[in-house]
Amino acid sequence: GQNIDQPTEMTATEGAIVQINCTYQTSGFNGLFWYQQHAGEAPTFLSYNVLDGLEEKGRFSSFLSRSKGYSYLLLKELQMKDSASYLCAVRELNQAGTALIFGKGTTLSVSS
Amino acid sequence: SAVISQKPSRDICQRGTSLTIQCQVDSQVTMMFWYRQQPGQSLTLIATANQGSEATYESGFVIDKFPISRPNLTFSTLTVSNMSPEDSSIYLCSGSWDTEAFFGQGTRLTVV
């Protein structure tokens, strides 16, 4: 089974930095993904971590600690368009191979 | 990256009827999945679509209700059978490789 936790809501102001945490408990861990989803749209891939450490991609960075079952998504120089839901997803091994299991998502509101 | 096309994008259906949703990927993918997303909630995995064999369903989802086909590496269908208002949701197709996973735009289904 799996259990993925992330905060329900966060708020921040333009230009700031925000860190969205995700903790997970799962068997057969095979990588962690972060997605951004604007209302009414499909999720958009942001990052993938399978080894411990920090992956940086422009204004977005993602960190993973497998021993702690912990990841975070760091967003720098926040912009209004970053207001969205951020989904942490763990890929785990299952009967069919692997599958992405999603957390409930964190709704980020960026204000001016 | 990949482009995943789903159709229909939306539909309004009568209870008791069935709807088949098609998912086409513009390149071969290792894995294909079907998810459901209720309004304001995160994604719930329905099943893994296996090429040339029966899909692997998650707990709470059964083949009689959600038959799935995947005849090749780029195409899959999900049928929502004998629909009831509780099936009203967004259904999303996903394709993945090792380090990335992408989503179609979703099918917004309303059952009346």
Coordinates of N, CA and C in Angstrom, one line a residue:
Chain A
G1 N 0.8 -1.2 0.0 CA 0.0 0.0 0.0 C 0.9 1.2 0.0
Q2 N 0.2 2.4 0.0 CA 1.0 3.6 -0.1 C 0.2 4.7 0.7
N3 N 1.0 5.7 1.2 CA 0.4 6.8 1.9 C 1.3 8.0 1.5
I4 N 0.7 9.0 0.9 CA 1.4 10.2 0.4 C 0.8 11.4 1.0
D5 N 1.5 12.2 1.8 CA 1.0 13.4 2.5 C 1.7 14.7 2.0
Q6 N 0.9 15.7 1.7 CA 1.4 17.0 1.4 C 0.4 18.0 2.0
P7 N 0.8 19.2 2.2 CA -0.1 20.2 2.8 C -1.2 20.5 1.8
T8 N -2.4 20.8 2.3 CA -3.6 21.1 1.5 C -3.5 22.4 0.7
E9 N -3.1 23.4 1.5 CA -3.0 24.8 0.9 C -1.8 25.5 1.4
M10 N -1.2 26.4 0.5 CA -0.2 27.3 0.9 C -0.4 28.6 0.2
T11 N 0.1 29.7 0.8 CA 0.0 31.0 0.2 C 1.4 31.6 0.2
A12 N 1.6 32.5 -0.8 CA 2.9 33.2 -0.8 C 2.7 34.4 -1.7
T13 N 3.8 35.3 -1.7 CA 3.7 36.5 -2.5 C 4.6 36.5 -3.7
E14 N 4.4 37.3 -4.6 CA 5.2 37.3 -5.8 C 6.7 37.6 -5.4
G15 N 7.6 36.9 -6.1 CA 9.0 37.1 -5.9 C 9.6 36.3 -4.7
A16 N 8.7 35.7 -4.0 CA 9.1 34.9 -2.8 C 9.6 33.5 -3.2
I17 N 10.0 32.7 -2.2 CA 10.4 31.3 -2.4 C 9.4 30.5 -1.6
V18 N 8.9 29.4 -2.1 CA 8.0 28.5 -1.4 C 8.5 27.1 -1.5
Q19 N 8.4 26.3 -0.4 CA 8.8 24.9 -0.4 C 7.5 24.1 -0.1
I20 N 7.2 23.2 -1.0 CA 6.1 22.3 -0.8 C 6.6 20.9 -0.4
N21 N 6.3 20.4 0.8 CA 6.8 19.1 1.2 C 5.9 18.0 0.9
C22 N 6.5 16.8 0.8 CA 5.7 15.6 0.5 C 6.4 14.5 1.2
T23 N 5.7 13.8 2.1 CA 6.2 12.6 2.7 C 5.4 11.4 2.2
Y24 N 6.1 10.2 2.2 CA 5.4 9.1 1.6 C 5.9 7.8 2.3
Q25 N 5.0 6.8 2.3 CA 5.3 5.5 2.8 C 4.8 4.6 1.7
T26 N 5.7 3.8 1.1 CA 5.3 2.9 0.0 C 6.2 1.7 -0.1
S27 N 5.7 0.6 -0.6 CA 6.5 -0.5 -0.9 C 6.9 -0.4 -2.3
G28 N 8.1 -0.9 -2.6 CA 8.6 -0.9 -4.0 C 8.7 0.5 -4.6
F29 N 9.4 1.4 -3.9 CA 9.6 2.8 -4.4 C 10.4 2.7 -5.7
N30 N 9.9 3.5 -6.7 CA 10.6 3.5 -8.0 C 10.7 4.9 -8.6
G31 N 10.7 5.9 -7.7 CA 10.8 7.3 -8.2 C 9.7 8.2 -7.8
L32 N 10.0 9.5 -7.7 CA 9.0 10.5 -7.3 C 8.9 11.6 -8.3
F33 N 7.7 11.9 -8.6 CA 7.4 13.0 -9.6 C 6.6 14.1 -9.0
W34 N 6.9 15.3 -9.5 CA 6.1 16.5 -9.2 C 5.4 17.0 -10.4
Y35 N 4.1 17.3 -10.3 CA 3.3 17.9 -11.3 C 2.6 19.2 -10.9
Q36 N 2.4 20.0 -11.9 CA 1.6 21.3 -11.7 C 0.3 21.1 -12.4
Q37 N -0.8 21.5 -11.8 CA -2.1 21.4 -12.5 C -2.9 22.7 -12.2
H38 N -3.1 23.4 -13.3 CA -4.0 24.5 -13.3 C -5.5 24.0 -13.4
A39 N -6.4 24.8 -12.8 CA -7.8 24.4 -12.8 C -8.3 24.1 -14.2
G40 N -8.9 23.0 -14.3 CA -9.5 22.7 -15.6 C -8.5 22.2 -16.7
E41 N -7.3 22.0 -16.3 CA -6.3 21.5 -17.2 C -5.7 20.2 -16.7
A42 N -5.0 19.5 -17.6 CA -4.3 18.3 -17.3 C -3.0 18.6 -16.5
P43 N -2.5 17.6 -15.7 CA -1.3 17.8 -15.0 C -0.1 18.0 -15.9
T44 N 0.8 18.9 -15.6 CA 2.0 19.1 -16.4 C 3.2 18.6 -15.6
F45 N 4.1 17.8 -16.2 CA 5.2 17.2 -15.6 C 6.2 18.3 -15.2
L46 N 6.7 18.3 -14.0 CA 7.7 19.3 -13.5 C 9.1 18.6 -13.3
S47 N 9.1 17.5 -12.5 CA 10.4 17.0 -12.1 C 10.3 15.5 -11.8
Y48 N 11.4 14.8 -11.8 CA 11.5 13.4 -11.4 C 12.8 13.2 -10.6
N49 N 12.6 12.5 -9.5 CA 13.8 12.1 -8.6 C 13.7 10.6 -8.4
V50 N 14.8 10.0 -8.6 CA 14.9 8.6 -8.2 C 16.0 8.3 -7.2
L51 N 17.1 9.2 -7.3 CA 18.2 9.1 -6.4 C 18.1 10.3 -5.4
D52 N 18.7 10.1 -4.2 CA 18.8 11.2 -3.2 C 19.5 12.4 -3.8
G53 N 18.9 13.6 -3.4 CA 19.6 14.8 -3.8 C 18.6 15.8 -4.4
L54 N 19.2 16.8 -4.9 CA 18.5 18.0 -5.5 C 18.6 18.0 -7.0
E55 N 17.4 18.1 -7.7 CA 17.4 18.3 -9.1 C 16.9 19.7 -9.4
E56 N 17.6 20.5 -10.1 CA 17.3 21.8 -10.4 C 16.9 22.0 -11.9
K57 N 15.8 22.7 -12.1 CA 15.3 23.0 -13.4 C 14.7 24.4 -13.5
G58 N 15.6 25.4 -13.8 CA 15.1 26.7 -13.8 C 14.7 27.2 -12.4
R59 N 13.4 27.8 -12.4 CA 13.0 28.3 -11.1 C 12.5 27.2 -10.1
F60 N 12.4 26.0 -10.7 CA 11.9 24.9 -9.9 C 13.0 23.9 -9.5
S61 N 13.0 23.4 -8.3 CA 14.0 22.4 -7.8 C 13.2 21.3 -7.1
S62 N 13.7 20.1 -7.1 CA 13.0 19.1 -6.3 C 14.1 18.3 -5.6
F63 N 13.8 17.9 -4.4 CA 14.7 17.2 -3.5 C 14.1 15.9 -3.1
L64 N 14.9 14.8 -2.9 CA 14.5 13.5 -2.5 C 15.4 13.0 -1.4
S65 N 14.8 12.4 -0.4 CA 15.6 11.6 0.6 C 14.8 10.3 0.7
R66 N 15.3 9.2 0.2 CA 14.6 8.0 0.2 C 14.6 7.4 1.6
S67 N 15.7 7.5 2.3 CA 15.7 7.0 3.7 C 14.6 7.6 4.6
K68 N 14.3 8.9 4.3 CA 13.3 9.6 5.2 C 11.9 9.5 4.5
G69 N 11.8 9.0 3.3 CA 10.5 9.0 2.6 C 10.0 10.5 2.5
Y70 N 10.9 11.3 2.0 CA 10.6 12.8 2.0 C 11.1 13.4 0.7
S71 N 10.3 14.3 0.2 CA 10.6 15.1 -1.0 C 10.1 16.5 -0.8
Y72 N 10.7 17.5 -1.4 CA 10.1 18.8 -1.5 C 10.3 19.4 -2.9
L73 N 9.4 20.3 -3.2 CA 9.4 21.1 -4.5 C 9.7 22.5 -4.0
L74 N 10.7 23.1 -4.6 CA 11.1 24.5 -4.3 C 10.8 25.4 -5.5
L75 N 10.0 26.4 -5.2 CA 9.7 27.3 -6.3 C 10.3 28.7 -6.0
K76 N 11.1 29.2 -6.8 CA 11.8 30.5 -6.6 C 11.2 31.6 -7.4
E77 N 11.4 32.8 -7.0 CA 10.9 34.0 -7.8 C 9.5 33.8 -8.3
L78 N 8.6 33.6 -7.3 CA 7.3 33.2 -7.6 C 6.6 34.3 -8.5
Q79 N 5.8 33.7 -9.4 CA 5.0 34.6 -10.3 C 3.5 34.2 -10.1
M80 N 2.6 35.2 -10.5 CA 1.2 34.9 -10.3 C 0.8 33.7 -11.0
K81 N 1.4 33.4 -12.1 CA 1.0 32.2 -12.9 C 1.4 30.9 -12.2
D82 N 2.1 31.0 -11.2 CA 2.5 29.8 -10.4 C 1.3 29.3 -9.5
S83 N 0.3 30.1 -9.4 CA -0.9 29.7 -8.6 C -1.5 28.5 -9.3
A84 N -1.5 27.4 -8.6 CA -1.9 26.1 -9.2 C -1.9 25.1 -8.1
S85 N -2.3 23.9 -8.5 CA -2.2 22.7 -7.6 C -0.9 22.0 -7.9
Y86 N -0.2 21.6 -6.9 CA 1.1 20.9 -7.1 C 0.9 19.5 -6.5
L87 N 1.1 18.5 -7.4 CA 0.9 17.1 -7.0 C 2.2 16.3 -6.9
C88 N 2.3 15.7 -5.8 CA 3.4 14.8 -5.5 C 3.0 13.4 -5.9
A89 N 3.7 12.6 -6.7 CA 3.3 11.3 -7.1 C 4.5 10.3 -7.0
V90 N 4.2 9.2 -6.4 CA 5.3 8.2 -6.1 C 5.0 7.1 -7.1
R91 N 6.1 6.7 -7.8 CA 6.0 5.5 -8.7 C 6.4 4.3 -7.9
E92 N 5.5 3.3 -7.9 CA 5.8 2.1 -7.1 C 5.6 0.9 -8.0
L93 N 6.3 -0.2 -7.6 CA 6.2 -1.4 -8.3 C 4.8 -2.1 -7.9
N94 N 4.1 -2.6 -9.0 CA 2.9 -3.3 -8.7 C 2.8 -4.5 -9.6
Q95 N 1.7 -5.1 -9.6 CA 1.5 -6.4 -10.4 C 1.8 -6.2 -11.9
A96 N 1.5 -5.0 -12.4 CA 1.6 -4.7 -13.8 C 3.0 -4.1 -14.2
G97 N 3.8 -3.9 -13.2 CA 5.1 -3.3 -13.5 C 5.3 -2.1 -12.5
T98 N 5.0 -0.9 -13.0 CA 5.0 0.2 -12.1 C 3.8 1.1 -12.3
A99 N 3.4 1.9 -11.3 CA 2.3 2.9 -11.5 C 2.6 4.1 -10.6
L100 N 2.1 5.2 -11.1 CA 2.2 6.5 -10.4 C 1.0 6.6 -9.4
I101 N 1.3 6.8 -8.2 CA 0.2 7.0 -7.2 C 0.3 8.5 -6.7
F102 N -0.8 9.2 -6.7 CA -0.7 10.6 -6.4 C -1.1 11.0 -5.0
G103 N -0.5 12.0 -4.4 CA -1.0 12.6 -3.2 C -2.2 13.5 -3.5
K104 N -2.8 14.1 -2.5 CA -4.0 14.9 -2.7 C -3.7 16.2 -3.3
G105 N -2.5 16.6 -3.4 CA -2.2 17.9 -4.0 C -2.1 19.1 -3.0
T106 N -1.3 20.1 -3.3 CA -1.2 21.3 -2.6 C -1.6 22.5 -3.4
T107 N -2.6 23.2 -3.0 CA -3.1 24.4 -3.8 C -2.3 25.6 -3.3
L108 N -1.5 26.1 -4.3 CA -0.7 27.3 -4.0 C -1.3 28.5 -4.5
S109 N -1.5 29.5 -3.7 CA -2.0 30.8 -4.1 C -0.9 31.9 -4.0
V110 N -0.6 32.5 -5.1 CA 0.4 33.6 -5.1 C -0.3 34.9 -5.3
S111 N 0.0 35.8 -4.4 CA -0.6 37.1 -4.4 C 0.4 38.2 -4.7
S112 N 0.0 39.3 -5.1 CA 0.9 40.4 -5.4 C 1.2 41.3 -4.2
Chain B
S1 N 9.4 14.8 -24.8 CA 8.1 14.8 -24.4 C 7.2 14.1 -25.4
A2 N 5.9 14.0 -25.1 CA 5.0 13.3 -25.9 C 3.6 14.1 -25.9
V3 N 2.9 13.9 -27.0 CA 1.5 14.5 -27.1 C 0.5 13.3 -26.9
I4 N -0.4 13.5 -26.0 CA -1.4 12.5 -25.7 C -2.7 13.1 -26.0
S5 N -3.4 12.5 -27.0 CA -4.7 13.0 -27.4 C -5.8 12.1 -26.9
Q6 N -6.8 12.7 -26.2 CA -7.9 12.0 -25.7 C -9.2 12.5 -26.4
K7 N -10.1 11.6 -26.7 CA -11.4 12.0 -27.2 C -12.5 11.0 -26.7
P8 N -13.7 11.5 -26.4 CA -14.0 12.9 -26.5 C -13.5 13.8 -25.4
S9 N -13.4 15.1 -25.5 CA -13.0 15.9 -24.5 C -14.0 16.1 -23.4
R10 N -15.3 16.0 -23.8 CA -16.3 16.0 -22.8 C -17.6 15.3 -23.4
D11 N -18.4 14.9 -22.5 CA -19.7 14.3 -22.9 C -20.7 14.3 -21.8
I12 N -21.9 14.4 -22.2 CA -23.0 14.3 -21.2 C -23.8 13.0 -21.6
C13 N -23.9 12.1 -20.7 CA -24.5 10.8 -21.0 C -25.7 10.5 -20.1
Q14 N -26.6 9.6 -20.6 CA -27.7 9.2 -19.8 C -27.3 8.0 -18.9
R15 N -27.8 8.0 -17.7 CA -27.5 6.8 -16.8 C -27.9 5.5 -17.5
G16 N -27.1 4.5 -17.2 CA -27.3 3.2 -17.8 C -26.6 2.9 -19.1
T17 N -26.1 4.0 -19.7 CA -25.4 3.8 -21.0 C -23.9 3.7 -20.7
S18 N -23.2 3.5 -21.8 CA -21.7 3.3 -21.7 C -21.0 4.3 -22.6
L19 N -19.8 4.7 -22.2 CA -19.0 5.6 -23.0 C -17.6 5.1 -23.2
T20 N -17.1 5.1 -24.4 CA -15.7 4.7 -24.6 C -14.8 5.9 -24.9
I21 N -13.8 6.0 -24.1 CA -12.8 7.1 -24.2 C -11.6 6.6 -24.9
Q22 N -11.1 7.3 -25.9 CA -9.9 6.9 -26.7 C -8.7 7.7 -26.3
C23 N -7.5 7.1 -26.2 CA -6.3 7.7 -25.9 C -5.2 7.4 -26.9
Q24 N -4.7 8.3 -27.6 CA -3.6 8.1 -28.6 C -2.4 8.9 -28.3
V25 N -1.2 8.2 -28.2 CA 0.0 8.8 -27.9 C 0.8 8.9 -29.2
D26 N 1.6 10.0 -29.4 CA 2.3 10.2 -30.7 C 3.6 9.5 -30.8
S27 N 3.9 8.7 -29.7 CA 5.1 7.9 -29.8 C 4.9 6.7 -28.9
Q28 N 5.7 5.7 -29.1 CA 5.5 4.4 -28.3 C 5.9 4.7 -26.8
V29 N 5.1 4.3 -25.9 CA 5.3 4.4 -24.5 C 5.4 3.1 -23.8
T30 N 6.2 3.1 -22.7 CA 6.3 1.8 -22.0 C 5.0 1.4 -21.3
M31 N 4.5 2.4 -20.6 CA 3.3 2.1 -19.8 C 2.2 3.1 -20.1
M32 N 0.9 2.6 -20.0 CA -0.2 3.5 -20.2 C -1.1 3.3 -19.0
F33 N -1.7 4.4 -18.5 CA -2.6 4.3 -17.3 C -3.9 5.1 -17.5
W34 N -4.9 4.7 -16.8 CA -6.1 5.5 -16.7 C -6.3 6.0 -15.3
Y35 N -6.7 7.3 -15.2 CA -6.9 7.9 -13.9 C -8.3 8.5 -13.9
R36 N -8.8 8.7 -12.7 CA -10.1 9.5 -12.5 C -9.8 10.6 -11.6
Q37 N -10.3 11.8 -11.8 CA -10.1 13.0 -11.0 C -11.5 13.6 -10.7
Q38 N -11.9 13.5 -9.5 CA -13.2 14.1 -9.1 C -12.9 15.6 -8.9
P39 N -13.9 16.5 -9.0 CA -13.7 17.9 -8.9 C -13.0 18.3 -7.6
G40 N -12.0 19.1 -7.7 CA -11.3 19.6 -6.6 C -10.4 18.5 -5.9
Q41 N -10.3 17.4 -6.5 CA -9.5 16.3 -5.8 C -8.3 15.9 -6.7
S42 N -7.5 15.0 -6.1 CA -6.3 14.6 -6.8 C -6.7 13.4 -7.7
L43 N -5.7 12.8 -8.4 CA -5.9 11.7 -9.3 C -5.9 10.4 -8.6
T44 N -6.8 9.6 -9.0 CA -6.9 8.2 -8.5 C -6.7 7.2 -9.7
L45 N -5.8 6.3 -9.5 CA -5.4 5.4 -10.5 C -6.5 4.3 -10.7
I46 N -7.1 4.2 -11.9 CA -8.1 3.2 -12.1 C -7.4 1.8 -12.5
A47 N -6.5 1.9 -13.5 CA -5.8 0.7 -13.9 C -4.6 1.0 -14.8
T48 N -3.8 0.0 -14.9 CA -2.7 0.0 -15.9 C -3.1 -0.8 -17.1
A49 N -3.0 -0.1 -18.3 CA -3.4 -0.7 -19.5 C -2.2 -1.5 -20.1
N50 N -2.4 -2.8 -20.2 CA -1.3 -3.7 -20.6 C -1.5 -4.1 -22.1
Q51 N -0.4 -4.0 -22.8 CA -0.5 -4.3 -24.3 C -0.9 -5.7 -24.5
G52 N -1.9 -6.0 -25.2 CA -2.3 -7.4 -25.6 C -2.7 -8.3 -24.5
S53 N -3.0 -7.7 -23.3 CA -3.5 -8.6 -22.3 C -4.5 -7.8 -21.4
E54 N -5.1 -8.4 -20.4 CA -6.0 -7.8 -19.6 C -5.4 -6.7 -18.7
A55 N -6.1 -5.6 -18.5 CA -5.5 -4.5 -17.7 C -5.4 -4.9 -16.2
T56 N -4.6 -4.3 -15.5 CA -4.4 -4.5 -14.1 C -5.1 -3.4 -13.3
Y57 N -6.1 -3.8 -12.5 CA -7.0 -2.8 -11.9 C -6.6 -2.6 -10.4
E58 N -6.8 -1.3 -10.0 CA -6.5 -1.0 -8.6 C -7.8 -1.4 -7.8
S59 N -7.5 -1.4 -6.5 CA -8.6 -1.7 -5.5 C -9.8 -0.8 -5.7
G60 N -11.0 -1.3 -5.8 CA -12.2 -0.5 -6.0 C -12.6 -0.3 -7.4
F61 N -11.8 -0.9 -8.4 CA -12.2 -0.8 -9.8 C -12.2 -2.2 -10.4
V62 N -13.2 -2.5 -11.2 CA -13.3 -3.8 -11.8 C -13.5 -3.7 -13.3
I63 N -13.1 -4.8 -13.9 CA -13.1 -4.9 -15.4 C -14.5 -4.7 -16.0
D64 N -15.5 -5.3 -15.3 CA -16.9 -5.2 -15.8 C -17.4 -3.8 -15.9
K65 N -16.9 -2.9 -15.0 CA -17.3 -1.6 -15.0 C -16.5 -0.7 -15.9
F66 N -15.2 -1.0 -15.9 CA -14.2 -0.2 -16.6 C -13.4 -1.0 -17.6
P67 N -14.0 -1.6 -18.6 CA -13.1 -2.4 -19.5 C -12.1 -1.6 -20.2
I68 N -10.9 -2.1 -20.4 CA -9.8 -1.3 -21.0 C -9.2 -2.2 -22.1
S69 N -8.8 -1.5 -23.2 CA -8.1 -2.2 -24.2 C -6.8 -1.5 -24.5
R70 N -5.8 -2.2 -24.9 CA -4.5 -1.6 -25.4 C -4.0 -2.5 -26.4
P71 N -4.4 -2.3 -27.7 CA -4.0 -3.2 -28.8 C -2.5 -3.0 -29.2
N72 N -2.0 -1.8 -28.9 CA -0.6 -1.6 -29.3 C 0.1 -0.6 -28.4
L73 N 1.3 -0.2 -28.7 CA 2.1 0.7 -27.7 C 1.7 2.1 -27.7
T74 N 0.7 2.5 -28.6 CA 0.4 4.0 -28.7 C -1.1 4.2 -28.5
F75 N -1.9 3.2 -28.2 CA -3.3 3.5 -28.2 C -4.0 2.6 -27.1
S76 N -5.0 3.3 -26.4 CA -5.8 2.6 -25.4 C -7.2 3.1 -25.4
T77 N -8.1 2.3 -24.9 CA -9.4 2.8 -24.7 C -9.9 2.4 -23.3
L78 N -10.7 3.3 -22.7 CA -11.4 3.0 -21.4 C -12.9 3.2 -21.6
T79 N -13.6 2.2 -21.2 CA -15.1 2.2 -21.3 C -15.7 2.4 -19.9
V80 N -16.5 3.3 -19.7 CA -17.3 3.5 -18.5 C -18.6 2.9 -18.7
S81 N -18.9 1.8 -18.1 CA -20.1 1.0 -18.4 C -21.3 1.2 -17.4
N82 N -22.5 1.1 -18.0 CA -23.7 1.2 -17.1 C -23.6 2.4 -16.2
M83 N -23.4 3.5 -16.7 CA -23.1 4.7 -16.0 C -24.2 5.2 -15.0
S84 N -23.7 5.7 -13.9 CA -24.6 6.4 -12.9 C -24.0 7.8 -12.6
P85 N -24.8 8.7 -12.0 CA -24.3 10.0 -11.7 C -23.0 10.0 -10.9
E86 N -22.7 9.0 -10.1 CA -21.5 8.9 -9.4 C -20.2 8.7 -10.3
D87 N -20.5 8.4 -11.5 CA -19.3 8.2 -12.5 C -18.9 9.6 -13.1
S88 N -19.7 10.6 -12.8 CA -19.4 11.9 -13.3 C -18.0 12.3 -12.8
S89 N -17.1 12.6 -13.7 CA -15.7 12.9 -13.2 C -14.9 13.3 -14.5
I90 N -13.6 13.6 -14.3 CA -12.7 13.7 -15.4 C -11.8 12.4 -15.4
Y91 N -11.7 11.9 -16.6 CA -11.0 10.7 -16.8 C -9.7 11.0 -17.6
L92 N -8.6 10.7 -17.1 CA -7.3 11.1 -17.7 C -6.5 9.8 -18.1
C93 N -5.9 9.9 -19.3 CA -5.0 8.9 -19.8 C -3.6 9.4 -19.6
S94 N -2.7 8.5 -19.3 CA -1.3 8.8 -19.1 C -0.4 7.8 -19.8
G95 N 0.7 8.3 -20.3 CA 1.8 7.5 -20.9 C 3.1 7.8 -20.2
S96 N 3.9 6.8 -20.0 CA 5.1 7.0 -19.3 C 6.3 6.2 -19.9
W97 N 7.5 6.8 -19.7 CA 8.7 6.1 -19.9 C 9.4 6.0 -18.6
D98 N 10.7 5.8 -18.6 CA 11.5 5.7 -17.4 C 11.4 6.9 -16.5
T99 N 11.7 8.1 -17.1 CA 11.9 9.3 -16.2 C 10.8 10.3 -16.4
E100 N 9.8 10.1 -17.3 CA 8.8 11.1 -17.5 C 7.4 10.4 -17.7
A101 N 6.4 11.1 -17.3 CA 5.0 10.6 -17.5 C 4.2 11.8 -17.9
F102 N 3.4 11.6 -18.9 CA 2.5 12.7 -19.5 C 1.1 12.3 -19.5
F103 N 0.2 13.4 -19.5 CA -1.2 13.2 -19.4 C -1.9 13.8 -20.7
G104 N -3.0 13.1 -21.0 CA -3.9 13.7 -22.0 C -4.7 14.9 -21.3
Q105 N -5.5 15.6 -22.1 CA -6.2 16.7 -21.6 C -7.4 16.3 -20.8
G106 N -7.7 15.0 -20.8 CA -8.8 14.5 -20.0 C -10.2 14.5 -20.7
T107 N -11.1 13.7 -20.2 CA -12.4 13.6 -20.7 C -13.4 14.0 -19.5
R108 N -14.1 15.1 -19.7 CA -15.0 15.5 -18.6 C -16.4 14.8 -18.9
L109 N -16.7 13.9 -18.0 CA -17.9 13.1 -18.2 C -19.0 13.6 -17.2
T110 N -20.2 13.9 -17.7 CA -21.3 14.2 -16.8 C -22.4 13.2 -17.1
V111 N -22.9 12.5 -16.1 CA -23.9 11.5 -16.2 C -25.2 12.0 -15.6
V112 N -26.3 12.1 -16.4 CA -27.5 12.6 -15.9 C -28.6 11.6 -15.9

